[in-house]
GROMACS .gro file of C-alpha atoms in nm:
model
  137
    1MET     CA    1  -5.333  -7.779  -3.363
    2ALA     CA    2  -5.644  -7.935  -3.515
    3PHE     CA    3  -5.783  -7.820  -3.846
    4LEU     CA    4  -6.143  -7.840  -3.952
    5ASN     CA    5  -6.172  -7.902  -4.324
    6VAL     CA    6  -6.521  -7.826  -4.453
    7ASP     CA    7  -6.618  -7.842  -4.819
    8THR     CA    8  -6.857  -7.546  -4.832
    9ASP     CA    9  -6.975  -7.637  -5.183
   10LEU     CA   10  -7.081  -7.980  -5.056
   11LEU     CA   11  -7.243  -7.815  -4.753
   12ARG     CA   12  -7.441  -7.580  -4.981
   13SER     CA   13  -7.549  -7.883  -5.185
   14SER     CA   14  -7.660  -8.053  -4.863
   15VAL     CA   15  -7.871  -7.747  -4.781
   16SER     CA   16  -8.050  -7.786  -5.115
   17VAL     CA   17  -8.113  -8.155  -5.050
   18ALA     CA   18  -8.238  -8.083  -4.696
   19GLU     CA   19  -8.466  -7.808  -4.827
   20ARG     CA   20  -8.614  -8.035  -5.096
   21THR     CA   21  -8.658  -8.319  -4.845
   22ASN     CA   22  -8.826  -8.082  -4.600
   23ASP     CA   23  -9.065  -7.963  -4.873
   24LEU     CA   24  -9.155  -8.321  -4.970
   25ILE     CA   25  -9.216  -8.419  -4.608
   26SER     CA   26  -9.439  -8.113  -4.564
   27ASP     CA   27  -9.633  -8.214  -4.874
   28ALA     CA   28  -9.676  -8.567  -4.736
   29ALA     CA   29  -9.794  -8.430  -4.400
   30THR     CA   30 -10.046  -8.209  -4.580
   31LEU     CA   31 -10.180  -8.509  -4.770
   32LEU     CA   32 -10.210  -8.714  -4.450
   33ASN     CA   33 -10.401  -8.432  -4.287
   34GLN     CA   34 -10.654  -8.452  -4.569
   35VAL     CA   35 -10.744  -8.812  -4.480
   36VAL     CA   36 -11.084  -8.799  -4.319
   37VAL     CA   37 -11.169  -8.971  -3.993
   38HIS     CA   38 -11.498  -9.156  -4.044
   39ASN     CA   39 -11.722  -9.169  -3.742
   40ASP     CA   40 -12.029  -9.256  -3.948
   41TRP     CA   41 -11.896  -9.592  -4.063
   42VAL     CA   42 -12.070  -9.896  -3.923
   43CYS     CA   43 -11.791 -10.148  -3.989
   44SER     CA   44 -11.602 -10.311  -3.704
   45GLU     CA   45 -11.264 -10.179  -3.832
   46ARG     CA   46 -11.375  -9.816  -3.808
   47ASN     CA   47 -11.206  -9.748  -3.473
   48GLN     CA   48 -10.880  -9.911  -3.583
   49ILE     CA   49 -10.877  -9.720  -3.915
   50ASN     CA   50 -10.947  -9.391  -3.735
   51SER     CA   51 -10.677  -9.468  -3.480
   52TYR     CA   52 -10.422  -9.535  -3.757
   53THR     CA   53 -10.527  -9.219  -3.939
   54ILE     CA   54 -10.476  -9.004  -3.629
   55GLU     CA   55 -10.148  -9.181  -3.544
   56ASN     CA   56 -10.018  -9.127  -3.899
   57ARG     CA   57 -10.104  -8.757  -3.882
   58GLU     CA   58  -9.923  -8.715  -3.551
   59THR     CA   59  -9.620  -8.907  -3.675
   60ALA     CA   60  -9.611  -8.701  -3.995
   61GLN     CA   61  -9.624  -8.380  -3.790
   62LYS     CA   62  -9.333  -8.499  -3.574
   63ILE     CA   63  -9.129  -8.595  -3.879
   64GLU     CA   64  -9.213  -8.262  -4.041
   65GLY     CA   65  -9.090  -8.081  -3.728
   66TYR     CA   66  -8.767  -8.284  -3.720
   67ALA     CA   67  -8.707  -8.228  -4.092
   68SER     CA   68  -8.768  -7.856  -4.053
   69SER     CA   69  -8.528  -7.836  -3.758
   70PHE     CA   70  -8.265  -8.035  -3.949
   71TYR     CA   71  -8.303  -7.814  -4.255
   72SER     CA   72  -8.270  -7.500  -4.041
   73ALA     CA   73  -7.959  -7.638  -3.870
   74VAL     CA   74  -7.791  -7.735  -4.199
   75LYS     CA   75  -7.881  -7.399  -4.353
   76ASN     CA   76  -7.749  -7.211  -4.049
   77ALA     CA   77  -7.426  -7.416  -4.042
   78SER     CA   78  -7.372  -7.354  -4.413
   79ALA     CA   79  -7.426  -6.980  -4.371
   80ARG     CA   80  -7.185  -6.968  -4.077
   81PHE     CA   81  -6.914  -7.162  -4.264
   82ASP     CA   82  -6.962  -6.938  -4.568
   83ALA     CA   83  -6.922  -6.631  -4.348
   84ALA     CA   84  -6.609  -6.779  -4.185
   85GLU     CA   85  -6.468  -6.863  -4.529
   86GLN     CA   86  -6.529  -6.505  -4.648
   87GLU     CA   87  -6.367  -6.369  -4.332
   88MET     CA   88  -6.060  -6.586  -4.390
   89ARG     CA   89  -6.039  -6.461  -4.750
   90GLN     CA   90  -6.055  -6.103  -4.628
   91ARG     CA   91  -5.782  -6.169  -4.371
   92THR     CA   92  -5.566  -6.332  -4.634
   93ASN     CA   93  -5.620  -6.040  -4.870
   94THR     CA   94  -5.484  -5.798  -4.610
   95VAL     CA   95  -5.164  -6.005  -4.591
   96ASP     CA   96  -5.119  -6.051  -4.967
   97GLU     CA   97  -5.011  -5.695  -5.037
   98PRO     CA   98  -4.726  -5.677  -4.780
   99ILE     CA   99  -4.607  -6.025  -4.879
  100GLY     CA  100  -4.613  -5.915  -5.243
  101ARG     CA  101  -4.401  -5.613  -5.159
  102ILE     CA  102  -4.149  -5.829  -4.975
  103THR     CA  103  -4.120  -6.092  -5.246
  104ASN     CA  104  -4.104  -5.839  -5.529
  105VAL     CA  105  -3.815  -5.633  -5.396
  106VAL     CA  106  -3.580  -5.545  -5.678
  107PRO     CA  107  -3.251  -5.735  -5.629
  108GLY     CA  108  -2.963  -5.500  -5.559
  109ALA     CA  109  -3.183  -5.222  -5.419
  110ILE     CA  110  -2.969  -5.209  -5.106
  111GLN     CA  111  -2.667  -5.383  -5.245
  112GLU     CA  112  -2.432  -5.179  -5.031
  113VAL     CA  113  -2.578  -5.339  -4.716
  114THR     CA  114  -2.522  -5.694  -4.840
  115GLN     CA  115  -2.192  -5.620  -5.019
  116GLY     CA  116  -1.957  -5.908  -4.963
  117VAL     CA  117  -2.216  -6.130  -4.789
  118THR     CA  118  -2.258  -6.441  -5.002
  119GLY     CA  119  -2.604  -6.592  -5.022
  120ALA     CA  120  -2.769  -6.283  -4.874
  121THR     CA  121  -3.087  -6.161  -5.037
  122PRO     CA  122  -3.119  -5.785  -5.044
  123ILE     CA  123  -3.451  -5.685  -4.889
  124CYS     CA  124  -3.541  -5.322  -4.844
  125MET     CA  125  -3.676  -5.254  -4.495
  126SER     CA  126  -3.948  -5.030  -4.640
  127ALA     CA  127  -4.102  -5.349  -4.779
  128PHE     CA  128  -4.180  -5.447  -4.419
  129SER     CA  129  -4.366  -5.127  -4.337
  130GLY     CA  130  -4.728  -5.197  -4.255
  131LEU     CA  131  -4.677  -5.572  -4.240
  132ALA     CA  132  -4.799  -5.597  -3.881
  133LYS     CA  133  -5.094  -5.373  -3.966
  134GLY     CA  134  -5.206  -5.620  -4.234
  135VAL     CA  135  -5.224  -5.910  -3.988
  136GLU     CA  136  -5.365  -5.740  -3.680
  137LYS     CA  137  -5.676  -5.960  -3.647
   0.00000   0.00000   0.00000
């Protein structure tokens, strides 16, 4: 059986980093969109400068889209792992009570059953009631 070990605190931290990165990339894309294309220039480099300006805008938009998708994926994964972690805690909590009843049985409660049996631990059968109910999921 394979186990998946995920540090949800680290994953939440990664969500914060991805969010901040996404915000900074969006800011950069906004700034690049403010660069004006100059068609009224008379210099010979005008077409090349305009071409680079347009190319930079398009590249920034692509990067912004990738960053946004990555941020959404990390945020979604973190939320799903958090939900799974909470579900596991709830499942464990339903098992804690019956286990507590079993392990806290007063020694000697059914001493007559184990009379003369060395090494036997007296466990009252009522401690097992509801055990299966607690682990149904």
